[in-house]
Short mmCIF file of C-alpha atoms and ligand atoms in Angstrom, two decimals:
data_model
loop_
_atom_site.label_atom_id
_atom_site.label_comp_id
_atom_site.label_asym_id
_atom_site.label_seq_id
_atom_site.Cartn_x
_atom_site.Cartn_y
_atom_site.Cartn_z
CA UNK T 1113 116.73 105.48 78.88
CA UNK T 1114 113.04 106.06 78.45
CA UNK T 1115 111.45 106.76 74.71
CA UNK T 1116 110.06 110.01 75.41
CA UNK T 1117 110.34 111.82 71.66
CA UNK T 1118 108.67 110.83 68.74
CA UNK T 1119 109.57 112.31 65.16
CA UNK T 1120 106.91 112.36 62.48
CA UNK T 1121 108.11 113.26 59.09
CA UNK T 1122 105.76 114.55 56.55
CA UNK T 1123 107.50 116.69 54.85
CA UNK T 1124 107.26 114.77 51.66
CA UNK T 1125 105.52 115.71 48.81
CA UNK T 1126 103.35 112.88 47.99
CA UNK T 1127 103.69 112.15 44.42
CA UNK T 1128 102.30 108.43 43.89
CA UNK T 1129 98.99 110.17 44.86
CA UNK T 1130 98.60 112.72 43.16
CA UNK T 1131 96.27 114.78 41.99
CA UNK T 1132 94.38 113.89 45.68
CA UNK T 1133 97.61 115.36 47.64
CA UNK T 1134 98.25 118.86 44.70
CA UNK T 1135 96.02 120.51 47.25
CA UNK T 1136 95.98 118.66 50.80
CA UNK T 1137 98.71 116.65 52.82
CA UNK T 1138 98.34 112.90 52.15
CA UNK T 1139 98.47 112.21 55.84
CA UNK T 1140 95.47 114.00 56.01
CA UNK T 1141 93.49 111.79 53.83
CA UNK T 1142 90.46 110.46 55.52
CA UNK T 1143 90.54 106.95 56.36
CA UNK T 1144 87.06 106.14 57.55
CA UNK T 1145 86.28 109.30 59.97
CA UNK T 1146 89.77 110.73 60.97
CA UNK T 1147 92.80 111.73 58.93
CA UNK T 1148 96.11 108.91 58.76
CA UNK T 1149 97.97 110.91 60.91
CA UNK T 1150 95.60 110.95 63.85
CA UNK T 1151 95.95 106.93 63.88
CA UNK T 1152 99.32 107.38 63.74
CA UNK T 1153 99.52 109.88 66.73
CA UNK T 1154 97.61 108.09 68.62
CA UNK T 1155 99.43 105.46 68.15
CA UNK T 1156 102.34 107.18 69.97
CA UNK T 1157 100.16 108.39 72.79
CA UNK T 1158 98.93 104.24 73.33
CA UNK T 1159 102.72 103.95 73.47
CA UNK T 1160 103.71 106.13 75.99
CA UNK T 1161 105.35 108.98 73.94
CA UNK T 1162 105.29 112.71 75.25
CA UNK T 1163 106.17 114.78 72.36
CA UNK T 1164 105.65 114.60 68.74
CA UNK T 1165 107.71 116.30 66.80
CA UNK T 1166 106.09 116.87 62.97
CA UNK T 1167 108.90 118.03 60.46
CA UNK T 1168 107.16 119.60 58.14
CA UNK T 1169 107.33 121.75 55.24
CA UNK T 1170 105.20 124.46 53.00
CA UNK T 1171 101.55 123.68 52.13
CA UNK T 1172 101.30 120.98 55.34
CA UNK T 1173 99.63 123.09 58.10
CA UNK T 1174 96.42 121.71 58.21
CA UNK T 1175 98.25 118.75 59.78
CA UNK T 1176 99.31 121.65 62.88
CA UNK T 1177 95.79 123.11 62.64
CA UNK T 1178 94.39 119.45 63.15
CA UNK T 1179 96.59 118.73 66.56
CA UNK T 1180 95.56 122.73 67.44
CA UNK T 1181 92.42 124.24 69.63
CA UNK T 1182 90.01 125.55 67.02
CA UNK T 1183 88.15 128.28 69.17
CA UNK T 1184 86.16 129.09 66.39
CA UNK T 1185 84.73 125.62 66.08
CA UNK T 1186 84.41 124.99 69.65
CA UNK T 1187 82.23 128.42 69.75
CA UNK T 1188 79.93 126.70 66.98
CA UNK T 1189 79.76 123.57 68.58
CA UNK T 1190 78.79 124.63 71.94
CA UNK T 1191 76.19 127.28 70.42
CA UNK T 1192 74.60 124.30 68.83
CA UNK T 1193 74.60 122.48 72.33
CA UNK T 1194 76.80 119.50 70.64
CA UNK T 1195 78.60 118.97 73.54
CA UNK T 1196 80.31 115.50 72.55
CA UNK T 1197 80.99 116.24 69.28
CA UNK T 1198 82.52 119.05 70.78
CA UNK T 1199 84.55 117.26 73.04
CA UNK T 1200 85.96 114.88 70.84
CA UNK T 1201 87.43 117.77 69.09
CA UNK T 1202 89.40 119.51 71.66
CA UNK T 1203 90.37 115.76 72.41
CA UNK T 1204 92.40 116.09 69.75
CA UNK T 1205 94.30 118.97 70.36
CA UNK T 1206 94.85 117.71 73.72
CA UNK T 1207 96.31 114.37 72.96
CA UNK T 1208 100.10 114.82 73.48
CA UNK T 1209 102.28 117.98 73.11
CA UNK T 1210 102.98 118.77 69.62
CA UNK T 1211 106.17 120.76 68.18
CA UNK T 1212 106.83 121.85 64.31
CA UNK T 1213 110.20 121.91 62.50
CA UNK T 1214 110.37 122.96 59.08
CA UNK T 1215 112.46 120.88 56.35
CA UNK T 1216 112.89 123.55 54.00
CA UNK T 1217 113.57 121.17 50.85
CA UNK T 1218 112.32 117.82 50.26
CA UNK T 1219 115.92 116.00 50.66
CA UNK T 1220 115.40 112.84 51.59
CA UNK T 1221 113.89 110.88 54.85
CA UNK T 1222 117.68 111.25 56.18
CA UNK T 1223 117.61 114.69 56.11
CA UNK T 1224 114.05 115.29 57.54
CA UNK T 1225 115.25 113.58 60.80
CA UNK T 1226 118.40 115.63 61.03
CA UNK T 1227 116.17 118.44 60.80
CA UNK T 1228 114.34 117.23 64.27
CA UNK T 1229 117.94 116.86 65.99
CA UNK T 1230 117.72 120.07 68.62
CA UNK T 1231 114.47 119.07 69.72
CA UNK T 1232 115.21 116.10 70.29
CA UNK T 1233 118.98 116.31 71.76
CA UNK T 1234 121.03 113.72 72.91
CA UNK T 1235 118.58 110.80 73.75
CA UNK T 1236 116.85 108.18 71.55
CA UNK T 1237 113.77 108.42 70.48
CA UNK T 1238 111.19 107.16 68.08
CA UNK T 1239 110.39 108.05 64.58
CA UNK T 1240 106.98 106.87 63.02
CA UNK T 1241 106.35 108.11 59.13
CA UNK T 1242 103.43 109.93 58.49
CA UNK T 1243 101.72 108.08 55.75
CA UNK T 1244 102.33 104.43 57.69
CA UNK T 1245 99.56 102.86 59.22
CA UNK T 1246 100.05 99.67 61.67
CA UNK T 1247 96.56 98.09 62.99
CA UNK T 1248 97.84 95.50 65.80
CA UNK T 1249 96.44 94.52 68.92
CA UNK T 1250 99.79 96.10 71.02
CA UNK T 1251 100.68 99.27 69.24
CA UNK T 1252 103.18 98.87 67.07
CA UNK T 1253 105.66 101.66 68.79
CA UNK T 1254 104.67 100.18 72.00
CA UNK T 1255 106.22 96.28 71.29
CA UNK T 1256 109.17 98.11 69.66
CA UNK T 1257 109.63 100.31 73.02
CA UNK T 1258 109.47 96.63 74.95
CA UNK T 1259 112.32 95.31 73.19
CA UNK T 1260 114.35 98.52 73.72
CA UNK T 1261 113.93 98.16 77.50
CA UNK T 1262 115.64 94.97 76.73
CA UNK T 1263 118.48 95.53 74.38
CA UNK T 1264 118.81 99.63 74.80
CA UNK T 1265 119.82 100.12 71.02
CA UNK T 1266 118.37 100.92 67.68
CA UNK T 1267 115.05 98.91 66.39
CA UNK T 1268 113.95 98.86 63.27
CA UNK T 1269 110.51 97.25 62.36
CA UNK T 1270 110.34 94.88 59.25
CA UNK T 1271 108.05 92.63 57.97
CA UNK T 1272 108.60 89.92 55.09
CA UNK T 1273 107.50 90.47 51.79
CA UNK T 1274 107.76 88.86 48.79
CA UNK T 1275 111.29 88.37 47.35
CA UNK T 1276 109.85 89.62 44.01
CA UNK T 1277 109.09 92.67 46.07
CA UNK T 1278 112.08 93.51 47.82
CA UNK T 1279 113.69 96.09 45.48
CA UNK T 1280 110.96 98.43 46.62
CA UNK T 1281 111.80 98.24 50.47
CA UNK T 1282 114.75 99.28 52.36
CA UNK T 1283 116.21 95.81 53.26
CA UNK T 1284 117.54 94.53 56.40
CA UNK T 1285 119.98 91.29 56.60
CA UNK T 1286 120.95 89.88 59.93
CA UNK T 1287 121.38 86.91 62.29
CA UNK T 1288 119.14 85.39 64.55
CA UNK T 1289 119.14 86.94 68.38
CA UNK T 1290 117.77 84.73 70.90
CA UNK T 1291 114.72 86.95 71.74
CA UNK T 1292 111.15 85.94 69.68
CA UNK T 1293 110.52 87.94 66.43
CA UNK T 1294 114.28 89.61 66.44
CA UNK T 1295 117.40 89.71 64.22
CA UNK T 1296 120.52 91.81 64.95
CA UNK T 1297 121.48 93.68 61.80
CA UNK T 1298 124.70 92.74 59.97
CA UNK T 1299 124.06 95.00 56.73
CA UNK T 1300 121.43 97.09 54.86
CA UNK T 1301 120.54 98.31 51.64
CA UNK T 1302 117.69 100.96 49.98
CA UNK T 1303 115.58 99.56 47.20
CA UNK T 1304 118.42 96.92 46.45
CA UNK T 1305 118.53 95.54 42.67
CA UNK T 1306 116.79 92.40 42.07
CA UNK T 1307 118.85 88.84 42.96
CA UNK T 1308 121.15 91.16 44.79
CA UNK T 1309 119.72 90.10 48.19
CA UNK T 1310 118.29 86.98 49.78
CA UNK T 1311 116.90 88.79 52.55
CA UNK T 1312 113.26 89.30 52.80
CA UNK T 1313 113.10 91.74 55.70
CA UNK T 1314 111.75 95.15 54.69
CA UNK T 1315 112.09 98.10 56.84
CA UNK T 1316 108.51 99.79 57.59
CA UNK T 1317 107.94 103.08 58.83
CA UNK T 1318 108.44 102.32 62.46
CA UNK T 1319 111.77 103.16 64.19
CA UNK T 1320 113.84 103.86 67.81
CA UNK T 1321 117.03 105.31 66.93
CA UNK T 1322 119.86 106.05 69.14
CA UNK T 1323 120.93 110.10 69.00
CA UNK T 1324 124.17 109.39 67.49
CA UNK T 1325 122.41 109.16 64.36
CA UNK T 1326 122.38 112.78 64.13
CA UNK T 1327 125.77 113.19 63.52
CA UNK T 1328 126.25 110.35 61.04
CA UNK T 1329 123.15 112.23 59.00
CA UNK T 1330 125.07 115.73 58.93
CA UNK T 1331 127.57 113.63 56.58
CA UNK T 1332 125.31 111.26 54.86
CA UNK T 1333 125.77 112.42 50.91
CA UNK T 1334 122.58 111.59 48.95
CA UNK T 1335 122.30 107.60 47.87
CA UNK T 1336 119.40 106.28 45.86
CA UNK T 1337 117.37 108.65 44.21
CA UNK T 1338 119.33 111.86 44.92
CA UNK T 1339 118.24 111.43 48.64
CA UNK T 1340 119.69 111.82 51.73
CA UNK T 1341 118.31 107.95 52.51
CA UNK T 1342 117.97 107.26 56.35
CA UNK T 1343 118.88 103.65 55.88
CA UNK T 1344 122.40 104.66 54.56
CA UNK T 1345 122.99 106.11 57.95
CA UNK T 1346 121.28 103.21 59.84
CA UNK T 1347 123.94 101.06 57.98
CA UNK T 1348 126.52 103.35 59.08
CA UNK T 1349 125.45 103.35 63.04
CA UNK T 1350 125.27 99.82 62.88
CA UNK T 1351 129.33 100.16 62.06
CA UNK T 1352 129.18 101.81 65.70
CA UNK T 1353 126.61 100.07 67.36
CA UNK T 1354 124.36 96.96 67.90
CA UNK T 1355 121.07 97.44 65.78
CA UNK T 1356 117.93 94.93 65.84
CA UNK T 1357 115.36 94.15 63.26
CA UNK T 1358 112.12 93.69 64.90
CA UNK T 1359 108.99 91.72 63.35
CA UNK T 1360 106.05 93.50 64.56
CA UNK T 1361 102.72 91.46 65.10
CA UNK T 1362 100.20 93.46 63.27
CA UNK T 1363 99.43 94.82 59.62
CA UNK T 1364 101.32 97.52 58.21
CA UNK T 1365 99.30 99.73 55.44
CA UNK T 1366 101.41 101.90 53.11
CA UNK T 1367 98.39 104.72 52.85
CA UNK T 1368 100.82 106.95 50.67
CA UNK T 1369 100.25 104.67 47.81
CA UNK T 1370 96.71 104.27 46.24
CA UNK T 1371 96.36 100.33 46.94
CA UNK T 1372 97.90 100.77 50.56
CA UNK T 1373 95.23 103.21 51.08
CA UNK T 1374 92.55 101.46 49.81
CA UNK T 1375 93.73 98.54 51.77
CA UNK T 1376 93.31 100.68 54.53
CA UNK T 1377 89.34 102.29 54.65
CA UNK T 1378 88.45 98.50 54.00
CA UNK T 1379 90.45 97.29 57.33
CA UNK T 1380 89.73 99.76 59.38
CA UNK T 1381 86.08 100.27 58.05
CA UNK T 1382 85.70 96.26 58.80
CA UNK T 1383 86.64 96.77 62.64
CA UNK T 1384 85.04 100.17 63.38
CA UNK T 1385 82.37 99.49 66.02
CA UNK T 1386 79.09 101.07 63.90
CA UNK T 1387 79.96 101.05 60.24
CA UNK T 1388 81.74 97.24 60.24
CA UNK T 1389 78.99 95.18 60.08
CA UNK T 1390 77.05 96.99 57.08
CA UNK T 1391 80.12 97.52 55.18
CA UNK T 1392 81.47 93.65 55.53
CA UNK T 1393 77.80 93.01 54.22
CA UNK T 1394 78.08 95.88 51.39
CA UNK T 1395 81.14 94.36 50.43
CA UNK T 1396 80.04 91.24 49.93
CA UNK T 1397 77.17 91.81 48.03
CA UNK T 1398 79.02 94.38 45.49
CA UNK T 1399 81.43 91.64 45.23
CA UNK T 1400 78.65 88.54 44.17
CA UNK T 1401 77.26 91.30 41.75
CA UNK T 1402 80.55 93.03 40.05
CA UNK T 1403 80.38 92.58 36.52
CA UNK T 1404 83.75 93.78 34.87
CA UNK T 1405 82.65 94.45 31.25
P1 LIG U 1241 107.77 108.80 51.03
O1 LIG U 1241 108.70 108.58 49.93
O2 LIG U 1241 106.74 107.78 51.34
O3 LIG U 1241 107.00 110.17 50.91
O4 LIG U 1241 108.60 109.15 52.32
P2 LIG U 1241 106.81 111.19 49.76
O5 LIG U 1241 108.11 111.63 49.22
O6 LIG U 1241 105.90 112.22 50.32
O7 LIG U 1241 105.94 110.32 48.76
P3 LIG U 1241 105.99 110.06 47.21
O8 LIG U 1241 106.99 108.94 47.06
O9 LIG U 1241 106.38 111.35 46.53
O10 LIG U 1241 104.59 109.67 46.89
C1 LIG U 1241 108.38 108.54 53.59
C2 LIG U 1241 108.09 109.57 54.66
O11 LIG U 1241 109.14 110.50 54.76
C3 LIG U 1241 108.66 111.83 54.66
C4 LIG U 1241 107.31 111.70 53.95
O12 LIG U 1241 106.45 112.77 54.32
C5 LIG U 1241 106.81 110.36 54.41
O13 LIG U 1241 106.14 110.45 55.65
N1 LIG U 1241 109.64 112.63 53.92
C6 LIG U 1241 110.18 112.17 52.77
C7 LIG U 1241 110.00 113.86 54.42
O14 LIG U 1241 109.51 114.30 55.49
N2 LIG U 1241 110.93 114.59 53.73
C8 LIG U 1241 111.48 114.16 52.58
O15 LIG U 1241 112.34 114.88 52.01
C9 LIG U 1241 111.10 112.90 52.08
#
């Protein structure tokens, strides 16, 4: 059972950043020189995925139009005679194979996988939310697809946060497997109430599911926040079926939410091969000379 699929929902409408996203997708928010969702598709690609599947929805197509040949462009470019500027372009649309499914109303996470389920049919497959960045030294699909070789059931990735935190996090509780970094599941819970969990695993945006969550989904009601929550029917496959918790070695950015995304230019500005060094020095002298008042 090879992960072949990957879904990428960004259907969503990105509220916590608005007014940035009235107008554009946020996963097409620079961060440094690219858009979020190029890191996160090539992300797949370093981990061996074949297909993307984007579910989509109205206003999002400049996320298609990124992954697509731009003829126009390439015309311009080569007129110009800049070839590799050129080339890194059509690069892009020839990354991985890229398919489009529309979720025609903003539902719920739960619902804009269901909406993937005839394009991906009956065989498991990875799901990696738009907005979700991971820097690691493995990709973070590609440790998850490691441990699937080994256990052949559902991953989730978590990291810990702090328990003061947890009520914004779908949480994961579980016991101890023998391999390094993994729990097997024992229940689950979306944005659970404070000092109603002592669990301090929180589901990121990183997942291999098994197909047979497609059928739990088509009977999922909405849970928290009117939503059709995908962690409702994770609980309810793990009623059916051995699930893991896996904690990822890396650094997950939330770049849907201002900080996150913030977080994010600085980390990935830091590492980038021209720019770090001048901005690791800009940033330290801005910070000797900030002056709050
Ligand atoms: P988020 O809750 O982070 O995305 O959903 P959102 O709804 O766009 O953001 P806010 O909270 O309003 O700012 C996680 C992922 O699930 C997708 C989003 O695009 C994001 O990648 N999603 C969410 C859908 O595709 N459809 C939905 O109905 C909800």
């Amino acid at each position: 059972m090879k992960i072949r699929k990957a879904v990428i929902p960004v259907a969503g409408l990105g509220t916590r950043f608005l007014p940035a996203t009235k107008a554009i997708p946020k996963e097409m928010l620079t961060i440094v020189d690219r858009p979020t969702i190029q890191y996160i598709v090539e992300e797949a690609v370093a981990s061996g995925i074949e297909q993307i599947v984007f579910v989509t929805s109205e206003g999002k197509s400049a996320i298609e139009n990124h992954f697509d040949y731009n003829f126009h462009l390439d015309a311009v470019l080569k007129e110009k005679n800049k070839v590799t500027l050129g080339e890194e372009i059509n690069n892009i649309s020839n990354l991985i194979d890229v398919v489009s499914v529309r979720q025609k109303k903003p539902l719920g996470l739960g619902h804009a996988i269901w909406t993937a389920r005839n394009v991906i049919g009956d065989e498991p497959f990875m799901v990696l939310l738009g907005d979700d960045m991971v820097l690691s030294q493995v990709p973070c699909a590609k440790q998850m697809i490691s441990l699937f070789e080994q256990v052949g059931e559902s991953i989730v990735a978590i990291q810990r946060v702090p328990m003061n935190q947890t009520h914004q996090y779908g949480i994961v509780e579980g016991e101890d497997d023998d391999r390094e970094r993994t729990v097997r599941i024992t229940r689950m819970v979306e944005k659970p109430a404070p000092g109603t969990t002592e669990s301090d695993m929180a589901i990121i945006g990183r997942y291999i599911l098994m197909p047979d969550i497609f059928n739990i989904l088509s009977t999922t009601t909405p849970g928290h926040g009117g939503e059709i929550q995908l962690t409702d029917a994770l609980l309810a496959l793990t009623k059916k079926r051995a699930m893991y918790a896996y904690e990822f070695q890396g650094t997950r950015y939330d770049a849907g939410d201002k900080m996150g995304y913030l977080k994010a230019i600085i980390a990935y500005g830091l590492r980038h091969p021209d720019l770090g060094q001048s901005l690791r020095e800009h940033l330290l002298e801005v910070t000797a000379a900030y002056d709050p008042s």
